[in-house]
Coordinates of C-alpha atoms in Angstrom, one line a residue:
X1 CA 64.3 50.2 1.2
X2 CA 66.4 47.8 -1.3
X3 CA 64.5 46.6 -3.6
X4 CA 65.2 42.6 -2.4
X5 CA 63.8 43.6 0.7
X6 CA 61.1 45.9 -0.4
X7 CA 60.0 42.3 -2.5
X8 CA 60.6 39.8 0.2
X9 CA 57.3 41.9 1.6
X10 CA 55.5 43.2 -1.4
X11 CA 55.2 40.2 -3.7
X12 CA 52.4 38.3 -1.9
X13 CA 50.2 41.0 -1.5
X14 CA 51.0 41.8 -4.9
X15 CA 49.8 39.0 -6.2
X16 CA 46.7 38.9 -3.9
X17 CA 45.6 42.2 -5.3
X18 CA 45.8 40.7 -8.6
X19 CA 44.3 36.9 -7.9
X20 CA 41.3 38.9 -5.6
X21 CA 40.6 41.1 -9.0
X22 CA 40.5 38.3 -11.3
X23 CA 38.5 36.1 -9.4
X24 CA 35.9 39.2 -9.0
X25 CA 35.5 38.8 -12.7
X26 CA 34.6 35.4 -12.8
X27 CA 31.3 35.1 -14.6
X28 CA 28.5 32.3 -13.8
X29 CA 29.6 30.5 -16.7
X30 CA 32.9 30.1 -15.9
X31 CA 32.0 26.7 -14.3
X32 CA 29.7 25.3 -17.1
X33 CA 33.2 26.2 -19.3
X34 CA 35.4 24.2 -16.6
X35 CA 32.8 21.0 -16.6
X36 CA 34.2 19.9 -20.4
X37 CA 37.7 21.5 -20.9
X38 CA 40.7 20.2 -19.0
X39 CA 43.3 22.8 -16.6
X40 CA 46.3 22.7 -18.3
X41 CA 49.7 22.9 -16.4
X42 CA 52.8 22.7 -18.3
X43 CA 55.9 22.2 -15.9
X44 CA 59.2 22.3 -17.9
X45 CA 62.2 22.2 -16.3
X46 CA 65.7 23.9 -17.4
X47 CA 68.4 21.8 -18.1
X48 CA 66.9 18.3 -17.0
X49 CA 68.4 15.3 -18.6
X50 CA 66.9 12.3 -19.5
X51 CA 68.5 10.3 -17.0
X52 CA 67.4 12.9 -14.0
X53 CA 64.0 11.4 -13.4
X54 CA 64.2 8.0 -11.8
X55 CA 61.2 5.6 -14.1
X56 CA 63.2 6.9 -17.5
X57 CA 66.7 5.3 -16.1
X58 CA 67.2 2.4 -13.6
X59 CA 70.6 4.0 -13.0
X60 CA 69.2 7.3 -12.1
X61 CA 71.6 8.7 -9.6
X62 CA 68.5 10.5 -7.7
X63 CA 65.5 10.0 -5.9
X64 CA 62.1 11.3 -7.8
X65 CA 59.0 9.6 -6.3
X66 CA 56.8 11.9 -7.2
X67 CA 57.8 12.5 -10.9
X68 CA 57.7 8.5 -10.8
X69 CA 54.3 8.3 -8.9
X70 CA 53.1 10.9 -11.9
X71 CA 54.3 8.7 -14.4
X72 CA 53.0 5.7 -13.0
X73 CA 49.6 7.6 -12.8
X74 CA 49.5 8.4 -16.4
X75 CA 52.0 7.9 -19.3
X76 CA 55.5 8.5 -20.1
X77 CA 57.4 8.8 -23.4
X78 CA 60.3 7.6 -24.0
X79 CA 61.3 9.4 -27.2
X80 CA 60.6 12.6 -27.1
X81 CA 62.6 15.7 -28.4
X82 CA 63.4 19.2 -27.9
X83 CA 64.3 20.9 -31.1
X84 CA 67.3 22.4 -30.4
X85 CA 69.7 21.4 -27.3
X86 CA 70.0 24.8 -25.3
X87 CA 66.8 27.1 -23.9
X88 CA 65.0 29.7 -25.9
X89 CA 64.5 28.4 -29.2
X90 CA 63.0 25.2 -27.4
X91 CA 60.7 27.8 -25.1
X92 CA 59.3 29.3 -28.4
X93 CA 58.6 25.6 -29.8
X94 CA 57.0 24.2 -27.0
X95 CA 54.6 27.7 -26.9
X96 CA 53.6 27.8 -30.9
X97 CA 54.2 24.0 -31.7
X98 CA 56.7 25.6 -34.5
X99 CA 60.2 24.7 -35.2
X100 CA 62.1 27.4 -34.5
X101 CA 63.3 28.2 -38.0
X102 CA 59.4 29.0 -38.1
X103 CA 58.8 31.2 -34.9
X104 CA 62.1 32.6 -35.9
X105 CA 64.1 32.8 -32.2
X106 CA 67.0 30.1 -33.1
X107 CA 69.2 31.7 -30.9
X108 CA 69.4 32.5 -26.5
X109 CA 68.7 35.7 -25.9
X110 CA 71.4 37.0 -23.5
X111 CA 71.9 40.9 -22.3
X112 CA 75.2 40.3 -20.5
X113 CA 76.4 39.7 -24.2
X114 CA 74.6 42.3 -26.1
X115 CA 72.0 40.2 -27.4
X116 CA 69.1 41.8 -26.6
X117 CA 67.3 43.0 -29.5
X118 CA 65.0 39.8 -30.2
X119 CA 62.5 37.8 -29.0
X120 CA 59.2 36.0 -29.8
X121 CA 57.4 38.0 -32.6
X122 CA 53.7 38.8 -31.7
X123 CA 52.7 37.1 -34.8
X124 CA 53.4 34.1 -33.7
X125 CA 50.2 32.4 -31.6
X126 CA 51.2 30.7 -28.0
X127 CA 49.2 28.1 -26.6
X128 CA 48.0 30.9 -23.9
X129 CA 46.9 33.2 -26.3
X130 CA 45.4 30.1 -28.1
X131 CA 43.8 29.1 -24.9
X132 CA 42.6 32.3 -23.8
X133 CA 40.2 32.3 -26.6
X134 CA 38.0 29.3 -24.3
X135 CA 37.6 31.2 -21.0
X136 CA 41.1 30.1 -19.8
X137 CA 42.6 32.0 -17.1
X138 CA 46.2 31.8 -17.8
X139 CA 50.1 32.7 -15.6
X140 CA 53.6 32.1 -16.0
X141 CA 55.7 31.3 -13.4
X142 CA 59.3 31.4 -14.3
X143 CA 62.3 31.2 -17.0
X144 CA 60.7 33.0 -20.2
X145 CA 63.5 33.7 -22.3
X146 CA 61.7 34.9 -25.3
X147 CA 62.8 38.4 -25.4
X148 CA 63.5 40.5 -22.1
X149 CA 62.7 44.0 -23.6
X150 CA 59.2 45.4 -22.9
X151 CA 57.8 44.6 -26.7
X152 CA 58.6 40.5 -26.1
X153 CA 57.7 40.0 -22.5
X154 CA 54.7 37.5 -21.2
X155 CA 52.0 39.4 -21.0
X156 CA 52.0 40.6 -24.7
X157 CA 52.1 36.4 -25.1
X158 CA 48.6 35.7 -24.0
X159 CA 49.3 35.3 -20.0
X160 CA 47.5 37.3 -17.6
X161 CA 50.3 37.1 -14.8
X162 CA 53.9 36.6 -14.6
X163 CA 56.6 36.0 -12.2
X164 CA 60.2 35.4 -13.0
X165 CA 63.9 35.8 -14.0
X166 CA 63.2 36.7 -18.2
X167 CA 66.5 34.8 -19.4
X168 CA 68.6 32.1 -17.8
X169 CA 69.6 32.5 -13.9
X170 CA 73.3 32.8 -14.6
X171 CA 72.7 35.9 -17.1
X172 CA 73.8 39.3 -15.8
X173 CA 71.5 41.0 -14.0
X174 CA 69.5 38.1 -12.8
X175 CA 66.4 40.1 -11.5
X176 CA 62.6 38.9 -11.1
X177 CA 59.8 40.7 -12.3
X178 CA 56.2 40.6 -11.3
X179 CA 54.8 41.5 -14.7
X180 CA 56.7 44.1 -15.8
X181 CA 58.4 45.6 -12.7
X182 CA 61.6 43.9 -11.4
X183 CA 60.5 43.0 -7.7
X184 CA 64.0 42.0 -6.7
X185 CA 67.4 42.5 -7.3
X186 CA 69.7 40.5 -6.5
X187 CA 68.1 37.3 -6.5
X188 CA 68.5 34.5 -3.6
X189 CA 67.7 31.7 -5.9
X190 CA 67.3 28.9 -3.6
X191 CA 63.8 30.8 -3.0
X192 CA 62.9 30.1 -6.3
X193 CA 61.4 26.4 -6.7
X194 CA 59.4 27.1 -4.2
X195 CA 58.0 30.4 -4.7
X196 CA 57.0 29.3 -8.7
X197 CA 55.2 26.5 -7.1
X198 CA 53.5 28.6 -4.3
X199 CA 52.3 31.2 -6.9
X200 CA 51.1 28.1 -9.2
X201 CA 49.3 26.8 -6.4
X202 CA 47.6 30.2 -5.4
X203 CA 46.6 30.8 -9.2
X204 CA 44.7 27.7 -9.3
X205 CA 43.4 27.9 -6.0
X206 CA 41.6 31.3 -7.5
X207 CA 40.8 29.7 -10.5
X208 CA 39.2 26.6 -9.5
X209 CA 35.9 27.3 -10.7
X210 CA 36.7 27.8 -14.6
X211 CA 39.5 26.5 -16.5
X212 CA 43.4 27.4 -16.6
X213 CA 46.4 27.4 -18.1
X214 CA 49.7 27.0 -15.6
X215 CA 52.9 27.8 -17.6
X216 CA 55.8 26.5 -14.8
X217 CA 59.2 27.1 -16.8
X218 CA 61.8 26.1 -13.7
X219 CA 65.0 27.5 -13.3
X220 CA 66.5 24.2 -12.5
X221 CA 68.8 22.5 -12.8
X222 CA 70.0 25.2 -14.8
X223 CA 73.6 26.3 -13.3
X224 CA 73.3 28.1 -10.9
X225 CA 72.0 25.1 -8.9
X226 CA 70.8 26.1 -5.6
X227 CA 68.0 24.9 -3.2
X228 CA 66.3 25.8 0.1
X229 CA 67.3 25.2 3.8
X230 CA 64.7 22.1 3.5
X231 CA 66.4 20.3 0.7
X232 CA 70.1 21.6 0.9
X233 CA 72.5 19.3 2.3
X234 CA 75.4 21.2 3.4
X235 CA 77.2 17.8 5.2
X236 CA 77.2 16.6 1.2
X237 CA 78.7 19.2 -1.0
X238 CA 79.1 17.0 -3.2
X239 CA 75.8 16.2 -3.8
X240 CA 74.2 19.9 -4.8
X241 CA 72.2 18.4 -8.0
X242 CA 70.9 15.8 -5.8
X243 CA 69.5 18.3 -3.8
X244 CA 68.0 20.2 -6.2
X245 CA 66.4 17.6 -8.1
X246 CA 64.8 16.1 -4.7
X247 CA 63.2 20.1 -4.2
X248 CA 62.1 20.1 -7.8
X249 CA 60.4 16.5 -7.8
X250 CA 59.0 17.7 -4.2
X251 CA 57.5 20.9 -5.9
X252 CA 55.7 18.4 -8.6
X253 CA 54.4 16.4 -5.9
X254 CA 52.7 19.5 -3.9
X255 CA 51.0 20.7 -7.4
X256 CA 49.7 17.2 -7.6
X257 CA 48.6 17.1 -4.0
X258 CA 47.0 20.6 -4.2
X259 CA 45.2 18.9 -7.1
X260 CA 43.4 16.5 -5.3
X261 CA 42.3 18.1 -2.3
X262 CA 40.8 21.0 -4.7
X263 CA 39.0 18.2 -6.5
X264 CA 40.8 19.0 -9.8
X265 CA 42.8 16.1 -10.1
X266 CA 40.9 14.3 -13.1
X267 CA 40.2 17.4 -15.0
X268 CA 43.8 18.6 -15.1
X269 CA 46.5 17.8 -17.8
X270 CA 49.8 17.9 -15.7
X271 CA 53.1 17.6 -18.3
X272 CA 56.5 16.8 -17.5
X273 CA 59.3 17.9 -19.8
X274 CA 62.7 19.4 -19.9
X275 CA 64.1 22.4 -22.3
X276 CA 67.1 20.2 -23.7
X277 CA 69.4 17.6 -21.7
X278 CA 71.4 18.3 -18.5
X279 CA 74.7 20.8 -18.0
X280 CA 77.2 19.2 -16.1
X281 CA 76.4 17.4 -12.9
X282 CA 73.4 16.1 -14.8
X283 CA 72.5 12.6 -16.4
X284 CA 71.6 11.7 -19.8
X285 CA 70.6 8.3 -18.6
X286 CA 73.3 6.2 -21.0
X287 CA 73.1 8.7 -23.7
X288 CA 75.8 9.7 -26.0
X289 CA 76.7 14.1 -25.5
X290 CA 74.6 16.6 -23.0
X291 CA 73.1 20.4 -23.5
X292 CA 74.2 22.5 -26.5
X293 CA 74.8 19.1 -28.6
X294 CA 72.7 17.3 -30.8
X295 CA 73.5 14.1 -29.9
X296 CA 70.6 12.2 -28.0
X297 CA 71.9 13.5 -24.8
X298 CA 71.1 16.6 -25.7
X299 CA 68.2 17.0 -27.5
X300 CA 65.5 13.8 -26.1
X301 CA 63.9 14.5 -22.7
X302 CA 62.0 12.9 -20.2
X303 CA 58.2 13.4 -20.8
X304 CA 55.3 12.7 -18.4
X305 CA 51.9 13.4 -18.8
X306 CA 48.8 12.9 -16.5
X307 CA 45.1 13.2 -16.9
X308 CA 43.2 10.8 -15.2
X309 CA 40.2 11.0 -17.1
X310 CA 41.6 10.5 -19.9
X311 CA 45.1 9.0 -19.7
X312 CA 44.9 5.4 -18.4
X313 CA 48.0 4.4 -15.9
X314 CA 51.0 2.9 -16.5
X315 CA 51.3 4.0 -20.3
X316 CA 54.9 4.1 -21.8
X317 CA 55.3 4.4 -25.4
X318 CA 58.8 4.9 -27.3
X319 CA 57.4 6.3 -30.3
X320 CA 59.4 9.5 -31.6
X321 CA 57.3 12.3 -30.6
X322 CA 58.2 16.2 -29.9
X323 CA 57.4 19.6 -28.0
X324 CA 56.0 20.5 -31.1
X325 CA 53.5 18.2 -30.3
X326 CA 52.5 19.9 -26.8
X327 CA 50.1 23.1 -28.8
X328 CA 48.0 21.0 -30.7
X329 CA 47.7 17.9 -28.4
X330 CA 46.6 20.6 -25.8
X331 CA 43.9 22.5 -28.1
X332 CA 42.4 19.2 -28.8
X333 CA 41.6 18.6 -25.5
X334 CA 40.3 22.2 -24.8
X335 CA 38.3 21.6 -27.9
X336 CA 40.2 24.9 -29.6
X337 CA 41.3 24.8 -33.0
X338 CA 44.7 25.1 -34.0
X339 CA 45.4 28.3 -36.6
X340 CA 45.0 27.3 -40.0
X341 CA 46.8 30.3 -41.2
X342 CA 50.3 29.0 -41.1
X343 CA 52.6 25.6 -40.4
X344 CA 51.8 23.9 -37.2
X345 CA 54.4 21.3 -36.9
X346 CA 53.2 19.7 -34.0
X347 CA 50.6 16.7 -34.6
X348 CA 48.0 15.5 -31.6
X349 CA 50.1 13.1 -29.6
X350 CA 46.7 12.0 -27.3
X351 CA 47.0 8.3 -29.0
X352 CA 50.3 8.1 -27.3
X353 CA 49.6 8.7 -24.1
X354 CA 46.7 6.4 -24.1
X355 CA 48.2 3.2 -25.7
X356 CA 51.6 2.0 -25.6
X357 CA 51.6 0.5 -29.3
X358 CA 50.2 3.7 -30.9
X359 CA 52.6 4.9 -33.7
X360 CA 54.4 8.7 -33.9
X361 CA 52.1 11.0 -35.7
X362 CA 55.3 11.8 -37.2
X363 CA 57.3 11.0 -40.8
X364 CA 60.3 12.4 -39.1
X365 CA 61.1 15.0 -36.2
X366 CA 64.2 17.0 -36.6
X367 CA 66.8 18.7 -34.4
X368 CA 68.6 22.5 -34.9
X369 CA 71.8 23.5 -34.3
X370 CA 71.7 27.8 -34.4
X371 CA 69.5 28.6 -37.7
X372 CA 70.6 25.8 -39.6
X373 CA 69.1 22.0 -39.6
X374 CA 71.2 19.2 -38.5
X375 CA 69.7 15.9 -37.5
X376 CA 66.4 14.0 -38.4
X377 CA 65.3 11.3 -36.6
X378 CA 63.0 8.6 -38.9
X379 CA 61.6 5.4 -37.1
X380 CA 64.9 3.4 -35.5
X381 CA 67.0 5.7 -37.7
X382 CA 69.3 9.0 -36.6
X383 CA 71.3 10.6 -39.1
X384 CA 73.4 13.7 -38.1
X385 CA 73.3 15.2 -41.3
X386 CA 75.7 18.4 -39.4
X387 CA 78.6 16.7 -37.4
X388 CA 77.5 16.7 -33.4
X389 CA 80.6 18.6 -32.7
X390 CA 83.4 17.5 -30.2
X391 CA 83.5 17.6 -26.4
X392 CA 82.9 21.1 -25.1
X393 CA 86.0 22.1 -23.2
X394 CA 87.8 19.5 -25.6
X395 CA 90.7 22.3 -25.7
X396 CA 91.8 21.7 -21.9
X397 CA 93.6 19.7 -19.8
X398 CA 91.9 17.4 -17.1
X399 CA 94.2 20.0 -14.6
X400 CA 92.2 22.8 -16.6
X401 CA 88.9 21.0 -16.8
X402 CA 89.3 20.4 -12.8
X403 CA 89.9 24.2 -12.1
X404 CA 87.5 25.8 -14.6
X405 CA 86.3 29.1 -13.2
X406 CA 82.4 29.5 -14.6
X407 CA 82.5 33.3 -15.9
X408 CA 79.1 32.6 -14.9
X409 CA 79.1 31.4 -11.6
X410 CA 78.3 32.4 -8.4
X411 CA 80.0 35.7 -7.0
X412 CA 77.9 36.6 -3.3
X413 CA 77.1 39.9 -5.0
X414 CA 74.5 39.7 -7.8
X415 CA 74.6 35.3 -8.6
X416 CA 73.5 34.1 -4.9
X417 CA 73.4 30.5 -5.3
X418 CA 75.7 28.2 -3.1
X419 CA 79.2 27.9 -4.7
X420 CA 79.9 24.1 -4.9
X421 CA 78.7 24.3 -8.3
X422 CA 79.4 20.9 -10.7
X423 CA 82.6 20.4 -12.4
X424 CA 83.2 19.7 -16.1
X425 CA 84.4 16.7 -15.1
X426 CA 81.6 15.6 -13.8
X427 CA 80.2 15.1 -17.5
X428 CA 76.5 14.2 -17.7
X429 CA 76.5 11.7 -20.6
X430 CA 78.6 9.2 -22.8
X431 CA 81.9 10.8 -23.9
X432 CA 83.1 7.8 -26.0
X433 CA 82.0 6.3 -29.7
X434 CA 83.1 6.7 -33.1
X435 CA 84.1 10.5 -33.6
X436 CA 81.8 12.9 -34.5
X437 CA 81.5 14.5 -38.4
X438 CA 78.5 14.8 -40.9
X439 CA 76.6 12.5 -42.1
X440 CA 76.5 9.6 -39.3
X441 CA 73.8 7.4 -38.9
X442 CA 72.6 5.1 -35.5
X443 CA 70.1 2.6 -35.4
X444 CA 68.8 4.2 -32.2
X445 CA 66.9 0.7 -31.3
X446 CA 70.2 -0.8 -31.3
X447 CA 72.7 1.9 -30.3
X448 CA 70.5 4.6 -28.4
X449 CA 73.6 5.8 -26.9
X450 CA 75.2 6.4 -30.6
X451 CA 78.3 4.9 -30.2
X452 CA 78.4 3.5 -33.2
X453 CA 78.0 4.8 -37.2
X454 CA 76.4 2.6 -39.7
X455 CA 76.4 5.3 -42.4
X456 CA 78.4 2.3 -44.7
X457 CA 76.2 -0.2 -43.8
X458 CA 72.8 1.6 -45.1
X459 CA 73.3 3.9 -47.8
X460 CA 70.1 3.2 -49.2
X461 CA 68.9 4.8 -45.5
X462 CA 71.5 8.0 -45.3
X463 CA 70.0 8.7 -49.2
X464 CA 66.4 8.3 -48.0
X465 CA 66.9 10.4 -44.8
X466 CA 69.2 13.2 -46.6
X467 CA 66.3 13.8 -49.7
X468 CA 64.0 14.4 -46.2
X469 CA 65.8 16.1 -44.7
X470 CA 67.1 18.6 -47.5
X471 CA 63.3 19.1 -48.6
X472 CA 62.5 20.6 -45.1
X473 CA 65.6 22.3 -45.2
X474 CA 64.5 23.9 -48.4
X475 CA 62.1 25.8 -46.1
X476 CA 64.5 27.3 -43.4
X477 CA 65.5 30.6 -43.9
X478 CA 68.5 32.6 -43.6
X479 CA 68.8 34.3 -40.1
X480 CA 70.5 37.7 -39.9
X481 CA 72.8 38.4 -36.9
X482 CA 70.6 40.9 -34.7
X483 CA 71.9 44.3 -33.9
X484 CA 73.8 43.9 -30.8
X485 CA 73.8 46.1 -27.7
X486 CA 77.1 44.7 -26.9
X487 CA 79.1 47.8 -25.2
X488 CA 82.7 46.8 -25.0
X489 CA 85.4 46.4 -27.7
X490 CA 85.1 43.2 -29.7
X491 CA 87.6 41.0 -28.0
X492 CA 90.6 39.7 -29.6
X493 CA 90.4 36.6 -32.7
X494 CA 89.9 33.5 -30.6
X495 CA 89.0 35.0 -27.4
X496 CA 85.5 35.4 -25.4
X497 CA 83.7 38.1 -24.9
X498 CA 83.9 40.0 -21.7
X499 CA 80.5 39.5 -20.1
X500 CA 79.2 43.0 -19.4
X501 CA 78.3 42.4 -15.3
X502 CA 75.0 44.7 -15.9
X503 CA 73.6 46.5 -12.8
X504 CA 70.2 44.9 -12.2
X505 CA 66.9 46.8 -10.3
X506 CA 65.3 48.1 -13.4
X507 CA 64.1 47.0 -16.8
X508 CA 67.2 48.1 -18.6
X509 CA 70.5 46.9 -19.8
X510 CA 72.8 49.6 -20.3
X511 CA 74.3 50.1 -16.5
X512 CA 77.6 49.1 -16.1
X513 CA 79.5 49.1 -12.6
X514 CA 82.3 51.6 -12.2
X515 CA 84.6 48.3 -11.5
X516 CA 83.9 47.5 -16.2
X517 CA 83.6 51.4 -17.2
X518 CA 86.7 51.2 -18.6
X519 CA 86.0 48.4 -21.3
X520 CA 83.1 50.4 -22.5
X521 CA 83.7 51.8 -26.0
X522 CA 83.0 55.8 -26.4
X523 CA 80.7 56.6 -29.4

């Protein structure tokens, strides 16, 4: 039988089997331990821009009542950053409340390119591992991206279940595991919103009676966007990140319903965030740049938080804050300390989401661009200490630009997703503004969409900033280029590299179809 039929069968009585087991392990304290420490469901979506969520944007181009209903039920902030502007370094940060130049993965994982000998080290402490320690029961449902050979995957992180695509859903072979077995091969990923959220909702459905950790990594709106028959429009083309977005605020909605009627509702921490700002098609909500770019557009993200025990409604705060922030804030309310055996950068961001004029726990946050330090953001102030870069695609013609084939994109064969994929014209945030080099400064209060450099104006602020910045970037260290498992010849000066189209159905990466055989370099 194929294997994406064999799943389509297997993968709910899979994860009975499992759910029934762990639930027959369930001791009689496991309710006293749920009586004083919060669930815990972290929801991060993949690609998300600022402007993607309706309360962060009155402009917002789609519909999200239930994100905004969230928000309004609890707080929302308003300046909050990823560290870097593209996936896996931001998935390690958000885990460990480390910068990545700390937990050491500063670049994406990717085995269609060779780059798969790396991933989260198992010295570094995830907030499931953390939480573990307290009686939590804890899953993952979703992107991981933190290393997709057996050493790095979830369960050596501290989860006790896991269902997903390991690395981003355009990477060849796009393949789900359940745990460590790949379940289905190739992928129909407008299935997959809605199975994440049907597994969260059984999890905590078995879990009710003692606490839990729900680690909900999305695949969208990471390209390729695609969504099920209930949310796909196919009379509006046009309109495929509309339809995506509606599914994914409709999935948030159902965790939230499935909340209540389990009476978990005011004992559960629900967050809201995104990996780093939107891929084309997106929004960045008026914000200068998008994904892979450190200007605003890239790196801040919505951010919603709910607790109704705790949080009060209605809170918005515009304080700088960070996914740093997420490990500690989260340990504090589980009453588990953080390790004192090494740099958490994160601070306890509770004050935030309970009043609107509490101040960032922070001197400074900071964004990354690869293994090297490039922005700092201080109070009002932004100085890009590395230049933001230019326009991706800056090197083609709008003909070009309007007949861009993704290498990446949907092919009917092993990337099922609909093929009316966004354009890179259809560019997610501000294009315009002074042009980009090093050392630019915005007052963000004034000029959030960084259109304008000030860097003459305030040298007094640039020198203050820069002496910051350099003395945390006296603690980065030098990242060497891992061994690759790239199995072509090195493409021409200039040129990409060929994306090895890797047969999926296994937990390998070395199985090339016969149509690429010929590329592969002899040893």
């Amino acid at each position: 039988m194929p294997i994406s039929s064999l799943a389509s069968t297997t993968w709910r009585s899979t994860l009975g089997i499992c759910l029934a087991a762990s639930a027959m392990m369930m001791s009689s304290t496991s309710a006293t331990i749920a009586s004083n420490k919060p669930n815990v469901i972290l929801i991060f979506a993949d690609d998300l821009g600022y402007g993607d969520v309706g309360c962060f944007d009155d402009a917002c181009p789609f519909q999200t009542p239930n994100l905004d209903r969230m928000a309004a039920e609890g707080a929302r902030l308003t300046s909050f950053y990823v560290p870097t502007p593209y996936c896996a370094p931001s998935r390690g940060t958000i885990l460990t409340g480390r910068y990545p130049f700390r937990h050491s993965v500063v670049r994406n994982p990717a085995p269609d390119v060779g780059e798969s000998n790396f991933g989260l080290p198992h010295s570094e402490i995830t907030l499931a591992e953390q939480l573990k320690t307290a009686g939590y029961a804890t899953a993952a449902y979703g992107k991981w991206h933190l290393g997709h050979k057996e050493t790095w995957l979830p369960r050596t992180q501290g989860f006790d279940e896991y269902f997903g695509i390991l690395y981003s859903n355009d990477m060849f072979p796009v393949q789900l595991l359940r745990n460590e077995t790949v379940v289905e091969y190739p992928v129909v990923q407008a299935t997959l919103t809605r199975r994440y959220t049907d597994l969260a909702i059984e999890f905590m459905q078995q879990n009710r009676d003692r606490p839990f950790f729900i680690y909900l990594p999305h695949a969208m709106p990471h390209k390729p966007l695609a969504a099920s028959d209930n949310y796909y429009t196919p009379e509006t083309r046009a309109d495929l990140y509309a339809d995506v977005i509606s599914e994914l605020d409709s999935a948030v909605g159902r965790l939230l319903d499935q909340l209540k009627e389990l009476s978990l509702s005011e004992n559960t921490l629900v967050i809201f965030t995104s990996d780093n700002g939107p891929w084309y098609g997106g929004s960045t909500g008026g914000l200068r740049g998008m994904k892979g770019k450190t200007w605003e557009g890239g790196l801040r993200v919505p951010m919603i938080a709910r607790l109704p025990a705790v949080i009060p409604t209605g809170i918005i705060n515009d304080s700088p804050a960070a996914t740093i922030d997420i490990f500690p804030t989260v340990c504090k309310l589980a009453g588990v300390a953080t390790p004192d055996d090494r740099v958490i950068d994160g601070r306890d961001i509770l004050p935030l989401l309970q009043s609107k004029s509490a101040s960032s726990p922070h001197d400074a946050v900071y964004g990354m661009q690869g293994g090297a330090l490039a922005c700092i953001r201080k109070g009002k102030w932004k100085l890009h200490v590395r230049s933001p870069g230019p326009l991706r695609f800056n090197n083609l013609t709008p003909d070009q630009l309007a007949n861009w084939e993704d290498p990446r994109g949907p092919d009917g064969v092993t990337l099922l997703a609909p093929f009316e994929q966004p354009r890179p014209t259809q560019h997610p945030g501000l294009t315009h503004g002074d042009r980009p080099k090093e050392m630019m400064l915005f007052d963000l209060d004034a000029d959030r969409g960084e259109q304008r450099d000030v860097a003459d104006q305030h040298h007094d602020v640039v020198r203050r900033l820069l002496a910051e910045f350099k003395q945390t970037e006296s603690e980065v260290p030098e990242f060497p280029q891992p061994k690759s498992d790239y199995l072509f010849a090195p493409p021409a000066k200039g040129q990409p590299r060929t994306l090895m189209r890797l047969i999926g159905g296994e937990l390998r990466y070395d199985r090339i179809p016969k149509s690429q055989q010929s590329l592969i370099v002899n040893p």
